[in-house]
Short mmCIF file of C-alpha atoms and ligand atoms in Angstrom, two decimals:
data_model
loop_
_atom_site.label_atom_id
_atom_site.label_comp_id
_atom_site.label_asym_id
_atom_site.label_seq_id
_atom_site.Cartn_x
_atom_site.Cartn_y
_atom_site.Cartn_z
CA MET A 25 -15.04 -47.47 -31.50
CA ARG A 26 -18.16 -48.63 -34.13
CA ARG A 27 -20.08 -49.32 -30.75
CA ALA A 28 -18.68 -45.05 -30.15
CA LEU A 29 -20.05 -44.23 -34.03
CA GLY A 30 -23.19 -45.75 -32.35
CA ALA A 31 -23.59 -44.01 -30.00
CA VAL A 32 -22.77 -40.29 -31.40
CA LEU A 33 -25.42 -41.28 -34.08
CA ALA A 34 -27.84 -42.40 -31.77
CA ALA A 35 -27.51 -38.52 -29.80
CA ALA A 36 -27.46 -37.11 -33.17
CA VAL A 37 -30.99 -38.31 -33.79
CA VAL A 38 -32.56 -37.88 -29.95
CA ALA A 39 -30.91 -34.36 -30.66
CA GLY A 40 -33.00 -33.74 -34.38
CA VAL A 41 -35.62 -35.56 -32.74
CA LEU A 42 -35.64 -32.79 -29.75
CA LEU A 43 -34.74 -29.99 -32.78
CA PHE A 44 -37.62 -31.04 -34.28
CA VAL A 45 -40.32 -31.00 -31.52
CA GLN A 46 -39.86 -28.19 -29.96
CA ARG A 47 -40.03 -25.90 -33.74
CA PRO A 48 -43.69 -25.86 -34.33
CA GLY A 49 -45.37 -26.20 -37.73
CA PRO A 50 -44.05 -27.79 -40.90
CA VAL A 51 -43.00 -24.93 -41.87
CA ASP A 52 -39.29 -24.22 -42.50
CA ALA A 53 -36.75 -21.62 -42.26
CA GLN A 54 -37.12 -20.14 -45.80
CA GLY A 55 -40.89 -19.68 -45.52
CA GLY A 56 -41.39 -18.23 -42.12
CA GLY A 57 -40.50 -15.09 -40.95
CA THR A 58 -40.12 -13.65 -36.45
CA VAL A 59 -42.48 -12.07 -35.29
CA GLU A 60 -41.73 -9.48 -33.47
CA VAL A 61 -43.83 -8.21 -30.40
CA THR A 62 -43.75 -5.09 -27.61
CA VAL A 63 -46.35 -5.10 -25.41
CA THR A 64 -46.83 -1.87 -23.17
CA TYR A 65 -49.17 -0.15 -20.06
CA ASN A 66 -49.35 3.40 -19.40
CA GLY A 67 -50.29 2.62 -16.34
CA ALA A 68 -49.72 1.89 -12.33
CA PRO A 69 -48.84 -2.20 -11.72
CA VAL A 70 -51.39 -4.17 -9.74
CA VAL A 71 -49.97 -6.21 -6.86
CA GLU A 72 -52.89 -7.37 -4.29
CA LYS A 73 -51.38 -7.94 -0.54
CA LEU A 74 -53.55 -11.30 0.91
CA LYS A 75 -52.64 -12.28 5.42
CA VAL A 76 -51.71 -16.55 4.82
CA ASN A 77 -51.88 -17.76 8.20
CA LYS A 78 -52.48 -22.00 5.74
CA ASP A 79 -49.64 -23.44 5.29
CA THR A 80 -46.70 -20.54 6.51
CA GLU A 81 -44.66 -23.30 6.73
CA LYS A 82 -44.80 -23.42 2.12
CA CYS A 83 -46.50 -20.66 1.35
CA GLY A 84 -45.03 -18.25 2.84
CA THR A 85 -47.20 -15.58 6.01
CA GLU A 86 -47.78 -13.24 2.87
CA ALA A 87 -49.37 -14.00 -0.64
CA VAL A 88 -48.81 -11.90 -3.61
CA ILE A 89 -51.47 -11.34 -6.32
CA GLU A 90 -49.17 -10.18 -9.40
CA LYS A 91 -52.27 -8.57 -11.19
CA VAL A 92 -50.68 -6.36 -13.53
CA VAL A 93 -46.86 -6.50 -13.65
CA VAL A 94 -45.23 -4.13 -15.26
CA GLY A 95 -41.34 -3.86 -15.73
CA SER A 96 -38.39 -1.71 -17.41
CA ASN A 97 -40.48 1.33 -20.15
CA LYS A 98 -43.79 0.36 -19.73
CA GLY A 99 -43.76 -3.07 -20.78
CA LEU A 100 -46.13 -6.16 -19.68
CA ALA A 101 -45.00 -9.88 -18.78
CA ASN A 102 -47.27 -11.45 -18.09
CA ALA A 103 -49.07 -11.17 -21.48
CA VAL A 104 -50.28 -14.21 -23.94
CA VAL A 105 -48.80 -13.34 -27.86
CA SER A 106 -50.90 -15.50 -30.43
CA VAL A 107 -50.98 -16.16 -33.96
CA PRO A 108 -54.18 -17.44 -34.37
CA SER A 109 -54.49 -17.30 -38.72
CA ALA A 110 -51.79 -19.23 -38.68
CA LYS A 111 -51.99 -22.81 -39.02
CA GLY A 112 -49.71 -24.92 -38.35
CA ALA A 113 -48.97 -28.60 -36.62
CA PRO A 114 -49.36 -28.91 -32.90
CA ARG A 115 -46.30 -28.39 -30.34
CA MET A 116 -44.85 -31.49 -29.60
CA ALA A 117 -43.00 -30.60 -26.49
CA LYS A 118 -44.26 -30.86 -22.87
CA VAL A 119 -45.67 -28.14 -20.69
CA THR A 120 -45.86 -27.71 -16.44
CA VAL A 121 -47.62 -25.66 -14.34
CA ASP A 122 -45.73 -25.74 -10.83
CA GLN A 123 -47.98 -25.73 -7.87
CA HIS A 124 -44.69 -24.05 -5.70
CA GLY A 125 -44.71 -22.26 -2.98
CA CYS A 126 -48.45 -21.72 -2.90
CA LYS A 127 -48.86 -20.78 -6.47
CA PHE A 128 -48.53 -21.21 -9.70
CA VAL A 129 -45.30 -21.28 -11.23
CA PRO A 130 -45.60 -19.82 -14.72
CA HIS A 131 -48.02 -17.52 -13.63
CA VAL A 132 -49.84 -18.20 -16.94
CA THR A 133 -49.14 -20.96 -20.20
CA ALA A 134 -49.41 -20.62 -22.90
CA MET A 135 -50.30 -24.31 -25.16
CA MET A 136 -51.99 -25.97 -28.04
CA PRO A 137 -55.07 -28.95 -27.05
CA GLY A 138 -53.28 -31.51 -25.67
CA GLU A 139 -51.84 -32.99 -21.62
CA LEU A 140 -51.34 -30.67 -19.23
CA ASP A 141 -48.58 -31.40 -16.86
CA LEU A 142 -49.14 -30.02 -13.14
CA LYS A 143 -46.97 -30.53 -10.73
CA ASN A 144 -46.94 -30.43 -6.93
CA SER A 145 -43.65 -29.59 -5.26
CA ASP A 146 -44.94 -28.01 -1.90
CA ASP A 147 -45.61 -31.06 0.01
CA ILE A 148 -49.27 -30.39 0.90
CA LEU A 149 -52.37 -30.97 -0.44
CA HIS A 150 -53.21 -27.86 -3.16
CA ASN A 151 -56.68 -28.94 -4.95
CA ILE A 152 -56.97 -27.79 -8.37
CA HIS A 153 -60.76 -25.93 -9.65
CA THR A 154 -60.17 -24.68 -13.07
CA TYR A 155 -62.70 -22.36 -14.92
CA SER A 156 -63.65 -22.80 -18.28
CA THR A 157 -66.23 -23.54 -20.19
CA ALA A 158 -65.31 -25.11 -24.24
CA ASN A 159 -63.22 -28.46 -21.60
CA PRO A 160 -64.54 -29.34 -18.41
CA SER A 161 -64.14 -27.94 -15.29
CA ILE A 162 -61.11 -29.96 -12.77
CA ASN A 163 -61.77 -30.15 -9.64
CA LYS A 164 -59.51 -32.21 -8.24
CA ALA A 165 -57.52 -33.11 -5.09
CA GLN A 166 -54.03 -33.55 -4.89
CA PRO A 167 -52.17 -34.57 -1.87
CA LYS A 168 -48.75 -33.58 -1.58
CA PHE A 169 -47.64 -37.58 -2.20
CA LYS A 170 -48.97 -36.52 -5.51
CA LYS A 171 -46.08 -34.56 -7.48
CA LEU A 172 -47.29 -34.87 -10.71
CA MET A 173 -50.58 -35.52 -11.31
CA MET A 174 -52.25 -34.78 -16.20
CA GLU A 175 -54.75 -33.21 -16.75
CA LYS A 176 -56.47 -33.18 -20.60
CA PHE A 177 -57.37 -29.80 -22.45
CA GLU A 178 -59.43 -30.60 -25.70
CA LYS A 179 -59.93 -26.83 -26.88
CA PRO A 180 -59.15 -23.65 -27.70
CA GLU A 181 -59.57 -20.59 -25.29
CA ILE A 182 -59.11 -18.79 -21.63
CA ILE A 183 -59.60 -21.25 -18.60
CA LYS A 184 -58.84 -20.10 -14.47
CA LEU A 185 -56.80 -22.13 -12.61
CA THR A 186 -57.26 -21.82 -8.70
CA CYS A 187 -56.45 -23.46 -5.58
CA ASP A 188 -60.53 -24.91 -3.34
CA VAL A 189 -56.99 -24.69 -0.48
CA HIS A 190 -55.68 -21.70 -0.75
CA SER A 191 -58.30 -18.77 -1.33
CA TRP A 192 -55.17 -16.65 -3.06
CA MET A 193 -53.97 -19.13 -5.92
CA LEU A 194 -54.91 -17.85 -9.65
CA GLY A 195 -53.01 -18.83 -12.88
CA TRP A 196 -53.83 -19.24 -16.04
CA VAL A 197 -53.90 -21.04 -19.48
CA ALA A 198 -54.20 -20.42 -22.37
CA VAL A 199 -55.51 -22.68 -24.80
CA LEU A 200 -54.91 -22.10 -28.51
CA PRO A 201 -55.01 -23.01 -32.38
CA THR A 202 -51.67 -22.74 -33.10
CA PRO A 203 -48.80 -23.06 -32.53
CA PHE A 204 -47.31 -19.94 -33.53
CA PHE A 205 -47.53 -18.54 -29.59
CA ALA A 206 -45.17 -16.46 -27.34
CA VAL A 207 -45.53 -15.53 -23.23
CA THR A 208 -44.02 -11.55 -22.81
CA ASP A 209 -41.45 -11.35 -20.82
CA ALA A 210 -40.39 -8.99 -17.67
CA GLY A 211 -39.57 -6.66 -20.27
CA GLY A 212 -42.59 -6.73 -22.35
CA ALA A 213 -41.14 -8.74 -25.04
CA ALA A 214 -42.18 -11.91 -27.06
CA LYS A 215 -41.06 -13.55 -30.04
CA ILE A 216 -42.52 -15.89 -31.93
CA GLU A 217 -40.49 -18.07 -35.13
CA SER A 218 -40.92 -19.93 -37.87
CA VAL A 219 -44.45 -18.43 -38.24
CA PRO A 220 -45.75 -18.12 -42.18
CA ALA A 221 -44.54 -15.79 -44.60
CA GLY A 222 -47.99 -13.28 -45.98
CA LYS A 223 -51.03 -11.16 -43.90
CA GLN A 224 -51.59 -12.88 -40.49
CA THR A 225 -52.28 -11.70 -37.20
CA VAL A 226 -51.36 -11.27 -34.54
CA GLU A 227 -53.27 -11.32 -31.11
CA VAL A 228 -51.77 -10.57 -27.03
CA TRP A 229 -54.27 -11.57 -24.36
CA HIS A 230 -54.31 -10.19 -20.94
CA GLU A 231 -55.06 -11.98 -17.75
CA THR A 232 -56.95 -7.70 -16.87
CA LEU A 233 -55.94 -5.66 -19.57
CA GLY A 234 -58.01 -8.01 -22.27
CA LYS A 235 -57.32 -8.20 -25.78
CA GLN A 236 -55.83 -6.86 -29.44
CA THR A 237 -55.08 -7.75 -32.66
CA LYS A 238 -53.63 -5.95 -35.13
CA GLU A 239 -51.96 -7.34 -38.80
CA VAL A 240 -49.09 -7.98 -40.33
CA ASP A 241 -47.44 -8.75 -43.15
CA VAL A 242 -45.27 -11.73 -42.21
CA LYS A 243 -41.69 -11.67 -44.44
CA ALA A 244 -39.59 -15.22 -44.98
CA GLY A 245 -36.16 -14.90 -43.43
CA GLN A 246 -37.28 -11.29 -41.51
CA VAL A 247 -38.29 -9.74 -37.97
CA ALA A 248 -41.70 -7.26 -38.26
CA LYS A 249 -42.13 -6.03 -35.08
CA VAL A 250 -46.06 -5.53 -33.32
CA SER A 251 -46.68 -3.27 -31.12
CA PHE A 252 -49.61 -3.02 -28.93
CA GLU A 253 -50.46 -0.84 -25.53
CA MET A 254 -52.54 -2.26 -23.64
CA LYS A 255 -55.37 0.39 -22.03
CA LYS A 256 -56.96 -0.83 -18.56
CU1 CU B 302 -53.06 -24.63 -3.43
#
């Protein structure tokens, strides 16, 4: 009985810790508000296709590079939304980018300065090559037996991911100075919770459509809606 109670307590503590590390910042529920962002694009999707003649067993015979993904109601996917004016404790949750089907998955990742896990679930050789200015560039082979590689990005900036083995592989890692961020879904929506109340700046970044900012008044316990229309 005692042991069972101990196990239940331990589980509760673990659950509590997990809950804690998933939530950004030291802001409690009554101190923050939710920012709901919609990003739209009034143009056509941009998809590049390339014939593949290397590692076709894993990569397929055609590479599809989705540079501008537009969903229902003109929603723009893969845009990074953040509140750089809001400070908070770092997010502790691990961030992972997988190399799967000779693609970086997810295509766009957002994180705070810290560690990034690079997975290779393809069973073939990849060679990560990053392009950045504030952080050192990484150029490292990841053979098929090396399933996981850990890299560190200490400074906020947008980092481009490529692979020297598969020229079409393209991904982005947004290293952000705030724990308040999200990446838009297929419908162009993103939700950022527990944002400190007050006047805040919301920023949106997209790999080909650039950057925009807007001011928003965040009220505790309320939802502030912000919409962006990205231009060519
Ligand atoms: Cu590769």
